[in-house]
Amino acid sequence: MVEHTREHPRLTKTTPAGQRLPLELGTLFVPQRVTQKHGVRLLFFFHGGDWLPQLAISRQHNMAVVTVQAGAGSGSYTKLFTDPGRFSTLITEAEAKSGITFSEIDLGGWSAGCGALRQILNDPASYDRIHRVLCIDGVHTGYVNGKPGPLESQIETGNLDVWLRFGRDAMANKKRFIITHSEIFPGTFASTTETADYLLHEWSLKPHPVVRWGPMKTQMLSEVKSGGLLVVGFAGNSAPDHVDQLHSLPGYLTWLMK
């Protein structure tokens, strides 16, 4: 089903000027206007293609990005970091090839790409290095009985433990954490709304209903702020609504850097 009432604008594909350096995993992009060798933030972004995260980063100040694509399904991204040392090795390689000592390391992912974020954060050393995390409509988990319930579903909570921890650190202003979710109901695994509801309950937070426009003419339905934590719910239960959130990345990055 596709809803036709709201517009679904898309960013124009462009190739911002800068260095593109292939890494053992993914591509490092350093915008042309980033000329200093210190004080530069590095974002790892998963499952968003290359040009769109690069465009979003080029609009930020002193920021570079490593883009990684691994195929469909969060499992393909989780498997990338079964070796907990791989993430640190990628940072070292990015610094060596660019000649930049990155001051802060951030994570971002859309949809299935959030599987990589979860796996990276499950490593204590990597967790400590991460300052900010952006999960775009991609915090999922399974159902206890493999299917949703007739009313409230029982979801598997083990995959959500690291999000709970990072959220608590964000609420204490030790980290910065943004989660967005839509009304899409996959059916075979828990939706991003179901996981957001669970996380908010565990954080003792309640979503506030809102009706206002978000980035790229998306329609915000709920919002929760606490310290460095922001959880935003958006209207839409179709594929274009899901893609709307990816194209909202420039706006989300502005929120993330506040």
CSV table of C-alpha atoms in Angstrom, one decimal, residues 26-207:
chain,number,residue,atom,x,y,z
A,26,GLY,CA,33.3,0.8,3.2
A,27,THR,CA,34.4,4.2,1.8
A,28,LEU,CA,35.7,7.2,3.7
A,29,PHE,CA,34.5,10.5,2.4
A,30,VAL,CA,36.2,13.7,3.6
A,31,PRO,CA,34.5,16.9,2.3
A,32,GLN,CA,36.7,19.3,0.4
A,33,ARG,CA,36.2,22.1,3.0
A,34,VAL,CA,37.6,19.9,5.8
A,35,THR,CA,41.2,20.9,5.7
A,36,GLN,CA,42.3,20.5,9.3
A,37,LYS,CA,43.9,17.3,10.6
A,38,HIS,CA,42.4,17.5,14.1
A,39,GLY,CA,39.0,18.2,15.6
A,40,VAL,CA,37.1,16.4,12.9
A,41,ARG,CA,34.2,14.1,13.8
A,42,LEU,CA,33.8,10.8,12.0
A,43,LEU,CA,30.4,9.2,11.3
A,44,PHE,CA,30.0,5.6,10.3
A,45,PHE,CA,26.7,5.2,8.4
A,46,PHE,CA,25.2,1.9,7.4
A,47,HIS,CA,22.7,1.0,4.7
A,48,GLY,CA,22.1,4.4,3.2
A,49,GLY,CA,24.1,4.2,-0.1
A,50,ASP,CA,27.1,6.5,-0.5
A,51,TRP,CA,25.9,9.7,-2.1
A,52,LEU,CA,23.2,10.6,0.4
A,53,PRO,CA,25.3,10.3,3.6
A,54,GLN,CA,28.1,12.1,1.8
A,55,LEU,CA,25.7,14.9,0.8
A,56,ALA,CA,24.4,15.1,4.4
A,57,ILE,CA,27.9,15.2,5.9
A,58,SER,CA,29.0,17.9,3.4
A,59,ARG,CA,26.5,20.2,5.0
A,60,GLN,CA,27.9,19.8,8.5
A,61,HIS,CA,31.0,21.4,10.0
A,62,ASN,CA,34.3,19.5,10.3
A,63,MET,CA,32.8,16.1,9.7
A,64,ALA,CA,33.7,13.0,7.6
A,65,VAL,CA,31.8,9.8,7.0
A,66,VAL,CA,32.4,6.1,6.3
A,67,THR,CA,29.6,4.6,4.3
A,68,VAL,CA,29.0,0.8,4.4
A,69,GLN,CA,26.6,-1.3,2.4
A,70,ALA,CA,26.2,-5.0,3.2
A,71,GLY,CA,22.9,-6.1,1.5
A,72,ALA,CA,19.5,-6.8,2.8
A,73,GLY,CA,18.5,-7.7,6.4
A,74,SER,CA,20.0,-6.6,9.7
A,75,GLY,CA,21.8,-10.0,9.9
A,76,SER,CA,24.1,-9.0,7.0
A,77,TYR,CA,25.2,-6.0,9.0
A,78,THR,CA,25.5,-7.7,12.3
A,79,LYS,CA,27.9,-10.3,10.8
A,80,LEU,CA,30.3,-7.5,9.7
A,81,PHE,CA,31.4,-7.0,13.3
A,82,THR,CA,31.4,-10.5,14.8
A,83,ASP,CA,35.1,-9.7,15.4
A,84,PRO,CA,34.9,-7.0,18.0
A,85,GLY,CA,38.3,-5.6,17.0
A,86,ARG,CA,37.2,-4.8,13.4
A,87,PHE,CA,35.6,-1.5,14.3
A,88,SER,CA,38.7,-0.1,16.0
A,89,THR,CA,40.8,-1.3,13.0
A,90,LEU,CA,38.6,0.6,10.6
A,91,ILE,CA,39.0,3.8,12.6
A,92,THR,CA,42.8,3.3,12.5
A,93,GLU,CA,42.8,2.7,8.8
A,94,ALA,CA,40.6,5.8,8.2
A,95,GLU,CA,43.0,7.9,10.1
A,96,ALA,CA,46.1,6.5,8.4
A,97,LYS,CA,44.6,7.0,4.9
A,98,SER,CA,43.2,10.5,5.5
A,99,GLY,CA,46.0,11.8,7.8
A,100,ILE,CA,43.3,13.0,10.1
A,101,THR,CA,43.1,12.2,13.9
A,102,PHE,CA,39.4,12.1,14.4
A,103,SER,CA,38.2,13.8,17.6
A,104,GLU,CA,34.8,12.0,18.0
A,105,ILE,CA,33.3,8.9,16.6
A,106,ASP,CA,29.5,8.6,15.8
A,107,LEU,CA,27.3,5.9,14.5
A,108,GLY,CA,24.3,6.1,12.2
A,109,GLY,CA,22.1,3.6,10.3
A,110,TRP,CA,18.9,3.4,8.4
A,111,SER,CA,16.6,0.3,8.5
A,112,ALA,CA,18.7,-2.9,8.4
A,113,GLY,CA,21.9,-0.9,9.0
A,114,CYS,CA,21.0,-0.5,12.6
A,115,GLY,CA,22.0,-4.1,13.1
A,116,ALA,CA,25.7,-3.0,12.7
A,117,LEU,CA,25.2,-0.3,15.3
A,118,ARG,CA,23.9,-2.8,17.8
A,119,GLN,CA,26.7,-5.2,17.2
A,120,ILE,CA,29.4,-2.5,17.5
A,121,LEU,CA,27.9,-1.1,20.7
A,122,ASN,CA,27.9,-4.6,22.3
A,123,ASP,CA,31.7,-4.4,22.4
A,124,PRO,CA,32.7,-2.5,25.6
A,125,ALA,CA,35.7,-0.8,24.0
A,126,SER,CA,33.7,0.4,21.0
A,127,TYR,CA,30.8,1.5,23.2
A,128,ASP,CA,33.2,3.8,25.1
A,129,ARG,CA,34.5,5.4,21.9
A,130,ILE,CA,31.0,6.3,20.6
A,131,HIS,CA,29.7,9.8,21.3
A,132,ARG,CA,26.4,9.9,19.3
A,133,VAL,CA,24.1,7.3,17.7
A,134,LEU,CA,21.4,7.9,15.1
A,135,CYS,CA,18.9,5.0,14.5
A,136,ILE,CA,16.6,5.8,11.6
A,137,ASP,CA,13.5,3.6,11.5
A,138,GLY,CA,15.6,0.5,12.2
A,139,VAL,CA,15.4,-0.7,15.8
A,140,HIS,CA,13.9,-4.1,15.5
A,141,THR,CA,13.7,-7.4,17.3
A,142,GLY,CA,11.8,-10.6,17.1
A,143,TYR,CA,8.6,-11.8,18.6
A,144,VAL,CA,8.7,-14.3,21.5
A,145,ASN,CA,6.5,-16.8,19.7
A,146,GLY,CA,7.6,-15.8,16.2
A,147,LYS,CA,4.5,-13.8,15.5
A,148,PRO,CA,2.6,-10.8,16.9
A,149,GLY,CA,-0.1,-11.1,19.4
A,150,PRO,CA,-3.7,-10.3,18.9
A,151,LEU,CA,-3.3,-7.2,21.0
A,152,GLU,CA,0.0,-6.4,22.7
A,153,SER,CA,2.8,-8.5,21.3
A,154,GLN,CA,5.5,-10.1,23.3
A,155,ILE,CA,8.8,-9.0,21.9
A,156,GLU,CA,12.3,-10.5,22.4
A,157,THR,CA,14.1,-7.9,24.6
A,158,GLY,CA,17.7,-9.3,24.5
A,159,ASN,CA,18.5,-7.4,21.3
A,160,LEU,CA,17.3,-4.2,22.9
A,161,ASP,CA,19.6,-4.3,26.0
A,162,VAL,CA,22.3,-2.2,24.4
A,163,TRP,CA,19.8,0.4,23.3
A,164,LEU,CA,18.5,0.6,26.9
A,165,ARG,CA,22.0,1.2,28.2
A,166,PHE,CA,22.9,3.8,25.6
A,167,GLY,CA,19.6,5.6,26.2
A,168,ARG,CA,20.3,5.8,29.9
A,169,ASP,CA,23.7,7.3,29.2
A,170,ALA,CA,22.1,9.8,26.8
A,171,MET,CA,19.5,10.7,29.4
A,172,ALA,CA,22.4,11.4,31.8
A,173,ASN,CA,24.0,13.6,29.1
A,174,LYS,CA,26.9,11.2,28.7
A,175,LYS,CA,25.9,10.3,25.1
A,176,ARG,CA,23.6,11.7,22.4
A,177,PHE,CA,21.0,9.3,21.0
A,178,ILE,CA,18.2,9.8,18.5
A,179,ILE,CA,15.7,7.1,17.5
A,180,THR,CA,13.1,7.6,14.8
A,181,HIS,CA,10.2,5.2,14.1
A,182,SER,CA,7.3,4.9,11.6
A,183,GLU,CA,4.0,3.2,11.6
A,184,ILE,CA,5.2,0.4,9.3
A,185,PHE,CA,4.2,-3.1,10.6
A,186,PRO,CA,6.5,-5.8,9.2
A,187,GLY,CA,4.4,-8.6,10.7
A,188,THR,CA,7.2,-11.2,10.9
A,189,PHE,CA,9.3,-9.2,13.4
A,190,ALA,CA,8.7,-6.3,15.8
A,191,SER,CA,8.0,-2.9,14.4
A,192,THR,CA,10.1,0.2,15.2
A,193,THR,CA,7.0,1.5,17.1
A,194,GLU,CA,6.8,-1.6,19.2
A,195,THR,CA,10.5,-1.4,20.1
A,196,ALA,CA,10.3,2.3,20.8
A,197,ASP,CA,7.3,1.7,23.1
A,198,TYR,CA,9.2,-0.9,25.0
A,199,LEU,CA,12.3,1.3,25.3
A,200,LEU,CA,10.4,4.3,26.5
A,201,HIS,CA,8.6,2.2,29.1
A,202,GLU,CA,11.9,0.8,30.4
A,203,TRP,CA,13.3,4.4,30.6
A,204,SER,CA,10.1,5.5,32.4
A,205,LEU,CA,9.3,8.0,29.7
A,206,LYS,CA,6.0,8.7,28.0
A,207,PRO,CA,5.7,9.9,24.4
